[in-house]
Each structure stands twice: as structure tokens, then as C-alpha cells.
Tab-separated table of C-alpha atoms in Angstrom:
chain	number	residue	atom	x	y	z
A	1	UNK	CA	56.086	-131.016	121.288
A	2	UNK	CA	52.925	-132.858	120.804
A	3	UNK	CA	49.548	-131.767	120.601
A	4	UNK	CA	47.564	-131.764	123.377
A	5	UNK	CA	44.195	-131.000	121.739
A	6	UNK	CA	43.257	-134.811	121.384
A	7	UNK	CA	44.480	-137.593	122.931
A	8	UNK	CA	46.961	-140.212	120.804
A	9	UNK	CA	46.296	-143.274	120.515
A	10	UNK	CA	48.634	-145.907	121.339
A	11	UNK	CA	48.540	-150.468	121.926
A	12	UNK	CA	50.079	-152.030	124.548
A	13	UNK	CA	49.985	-156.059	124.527
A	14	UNK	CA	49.699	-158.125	127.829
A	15	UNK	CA	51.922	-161.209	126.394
A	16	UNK	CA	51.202	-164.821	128.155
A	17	UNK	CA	52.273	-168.087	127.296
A	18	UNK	CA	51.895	-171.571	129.455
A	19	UNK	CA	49.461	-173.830	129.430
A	20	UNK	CA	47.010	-171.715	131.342
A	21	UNK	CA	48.591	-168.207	130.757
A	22	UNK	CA	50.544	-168.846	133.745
A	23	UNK	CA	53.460	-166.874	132.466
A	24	UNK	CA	53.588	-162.621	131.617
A	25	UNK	CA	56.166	-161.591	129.547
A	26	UNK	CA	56.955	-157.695	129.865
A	27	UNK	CA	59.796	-154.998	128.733
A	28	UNK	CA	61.758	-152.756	130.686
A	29	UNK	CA	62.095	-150.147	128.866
A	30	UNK	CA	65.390	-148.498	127.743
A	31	UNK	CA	64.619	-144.720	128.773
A	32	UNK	CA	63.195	-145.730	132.699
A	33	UNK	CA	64.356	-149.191	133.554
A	34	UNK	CA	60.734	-150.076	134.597
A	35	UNK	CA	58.791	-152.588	133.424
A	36	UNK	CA	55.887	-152.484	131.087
A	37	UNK	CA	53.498	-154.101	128.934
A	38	UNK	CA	54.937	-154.425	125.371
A	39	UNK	CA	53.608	-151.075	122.979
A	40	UNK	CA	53.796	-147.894	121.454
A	41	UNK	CA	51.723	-145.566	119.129
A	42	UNK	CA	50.069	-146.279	116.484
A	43	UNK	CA	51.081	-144.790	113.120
A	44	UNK	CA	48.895	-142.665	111.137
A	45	UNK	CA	48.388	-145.615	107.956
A	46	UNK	CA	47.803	-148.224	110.239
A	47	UNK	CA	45.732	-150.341	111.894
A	48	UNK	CA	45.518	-150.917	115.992
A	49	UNK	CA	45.655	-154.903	115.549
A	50	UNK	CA	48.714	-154.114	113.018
A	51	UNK	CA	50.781	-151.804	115.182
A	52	UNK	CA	50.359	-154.676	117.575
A	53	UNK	CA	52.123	-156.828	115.282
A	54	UNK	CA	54.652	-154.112	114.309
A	55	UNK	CA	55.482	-153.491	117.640
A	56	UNK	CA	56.176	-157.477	118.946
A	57	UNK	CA	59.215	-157.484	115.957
A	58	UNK	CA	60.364	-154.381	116.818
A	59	UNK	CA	60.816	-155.010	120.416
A	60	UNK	CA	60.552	-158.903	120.769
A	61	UNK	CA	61.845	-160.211	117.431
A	62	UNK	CA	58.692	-162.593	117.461
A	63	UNK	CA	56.251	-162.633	114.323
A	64	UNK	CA	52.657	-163.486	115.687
A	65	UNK	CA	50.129	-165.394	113.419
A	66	UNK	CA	47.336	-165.032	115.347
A	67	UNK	CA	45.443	-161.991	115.327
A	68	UNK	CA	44.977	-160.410	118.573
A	69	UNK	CA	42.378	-159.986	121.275
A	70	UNK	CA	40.728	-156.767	121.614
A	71	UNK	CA	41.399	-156.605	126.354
A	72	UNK	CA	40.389	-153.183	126.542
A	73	UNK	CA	40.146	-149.602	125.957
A	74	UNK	CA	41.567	-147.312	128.991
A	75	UNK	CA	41.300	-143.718	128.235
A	76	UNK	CA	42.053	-141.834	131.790
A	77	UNK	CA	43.480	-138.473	131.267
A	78	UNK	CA	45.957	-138.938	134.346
A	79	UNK	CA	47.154	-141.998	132.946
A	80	UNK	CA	50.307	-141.148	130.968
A	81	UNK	CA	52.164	-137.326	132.354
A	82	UNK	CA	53.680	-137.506	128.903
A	83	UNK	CA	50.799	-136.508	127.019
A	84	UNK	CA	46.832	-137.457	126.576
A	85	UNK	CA	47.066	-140.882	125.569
A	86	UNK	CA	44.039	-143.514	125.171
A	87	UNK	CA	45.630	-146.962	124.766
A	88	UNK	CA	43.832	-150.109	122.912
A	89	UNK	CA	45.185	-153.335	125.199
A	90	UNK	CA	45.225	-156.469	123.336
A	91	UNK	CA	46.471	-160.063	124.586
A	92	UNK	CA	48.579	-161.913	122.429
A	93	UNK	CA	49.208	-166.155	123.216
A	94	UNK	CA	52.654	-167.022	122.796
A	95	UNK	CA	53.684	-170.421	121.427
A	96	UNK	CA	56.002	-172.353	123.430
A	97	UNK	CA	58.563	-172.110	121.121
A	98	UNK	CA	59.103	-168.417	120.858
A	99	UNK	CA	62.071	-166.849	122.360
A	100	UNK	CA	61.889	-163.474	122.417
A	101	UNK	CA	64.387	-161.013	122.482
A	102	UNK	CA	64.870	-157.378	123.210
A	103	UNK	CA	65.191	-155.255	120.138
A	104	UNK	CA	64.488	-151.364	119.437
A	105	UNK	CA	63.310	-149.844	122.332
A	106	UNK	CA	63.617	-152.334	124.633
A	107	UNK	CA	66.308	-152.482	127.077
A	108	UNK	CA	65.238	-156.553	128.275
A	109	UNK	CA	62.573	-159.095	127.507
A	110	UNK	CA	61.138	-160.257	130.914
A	111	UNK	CA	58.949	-163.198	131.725
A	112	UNK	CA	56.993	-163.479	134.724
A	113	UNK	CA	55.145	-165.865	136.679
A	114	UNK	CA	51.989	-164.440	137.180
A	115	UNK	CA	51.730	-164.438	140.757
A	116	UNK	CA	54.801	-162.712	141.114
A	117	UNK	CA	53.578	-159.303	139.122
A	118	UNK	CA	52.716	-157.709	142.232
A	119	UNK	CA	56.967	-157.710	143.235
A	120	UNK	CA	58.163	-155.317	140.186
A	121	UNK	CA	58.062	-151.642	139.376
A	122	UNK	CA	56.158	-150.745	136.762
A	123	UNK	CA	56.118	-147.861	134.278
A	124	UNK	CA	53.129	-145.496	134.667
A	125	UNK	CA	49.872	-147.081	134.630
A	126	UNK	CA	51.009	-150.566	133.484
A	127	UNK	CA	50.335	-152.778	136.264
């Protein structure tokens, strides 16, 4: 049971790579089969910008260098049934050379062209 007296905070990480950004990369997740941006929560002795990081090896196998870009904030009540959640959305660049691959709580790595995101089901609020 989690507390519903203030909201948790949690990252998710839209993930491009191309020469233009042409390219999405998302999860499906292991406990839905939907697809989603890349996240989680963010632990209690850490940073945002470093769960980011965390997250991307847990569930991509990728180490980023480059620190990532502060997207948005999105803090709708309705937006997660699970629990009061404000999310910090970053974008992260990904070299051509990276091959990710699903790890921890992902059930598959998925990259996308971006004009085909409108074609997939997504998990709650992530599309």
C-alpha cells in the first residue's frame, strides 16, 4: 500500500536516436504488454537526472554519458490509477551505436519511427 497523502515522484525518458530524432525507442512493459516511455520512481538518495541513468541500465543495458534534458513536468492527478504520481520527463539522444536490450522490468526494447507512434497501445498516459 502506498501513501496517498503526496504524490511520488517518478522519470520517464522519451529515447530518440537518428539524425533528426527520427526514431523513438520505447518498452513494453512486462506486467501489461503496452508500450511506454522508458522509467520508474525515483529512490529516496537520489537524484531525478540519476534515476534517469539508473533506470536506462536497468531496463536497456545502455550507459548514457550525456546528461539529460529536463522535457517536462506533468503532474495530473488522473494520470496514473495506480497512485498520485508527478513524473519529471527527460529526453535522452542515443548514439548510433547503442543497442539496447530489454533487462529488469522490461519485457522488449522497441524502436519506432516517429510517424508511426500514433499505431501502438500505450500504457496509461504515455503517448
Amino acid at each position: 500500500q502506498y501513501c496517498m497523502c503526496t504524490p511520488n515522484l517518478a522519470i520517464d525518458v522519451v529515447i530518440v536516436s537518428g539524425e533528426n530524432d527520427e526514431n523513438l525507442w520505447l518498452v513494453r512493459r512486462r506486467d501489461t504488454s503496452q508500450l511506454a516511455t522508458l522509467g520508474g520512481f525515483v529512490e529516496i538518495n537520489e537524484s531525478a537526472e540519476y534515476a534517469v541513468k539508473r533506470e536506462i541500465k536497468e531496463e536497456m543495458g545502455i550507459d548514457i554519458t550525456e546528461p539529460p534534458e529536463l522535457f517536462g513536468i506533468y503532474s495530473d492527478p488522473r494520470r496514473d490509477n495506480r497512485r498520485r504520481t508527478v513524473s519529471a520527463v527527460y529526453v535522452v539522444r542515443l548514439e548510433a551505436s547503442s543497442s539496447p536490450h530489454a533487462g529488469d522490468d522490461a519485457k522488449e526494447v522497441k524502436n519506432i519511427p516517429m510517424d508511426d507512434i500514433e499505431n501502438y497501445e500505450y500504457f496509461a498516459d504515455h503517448r
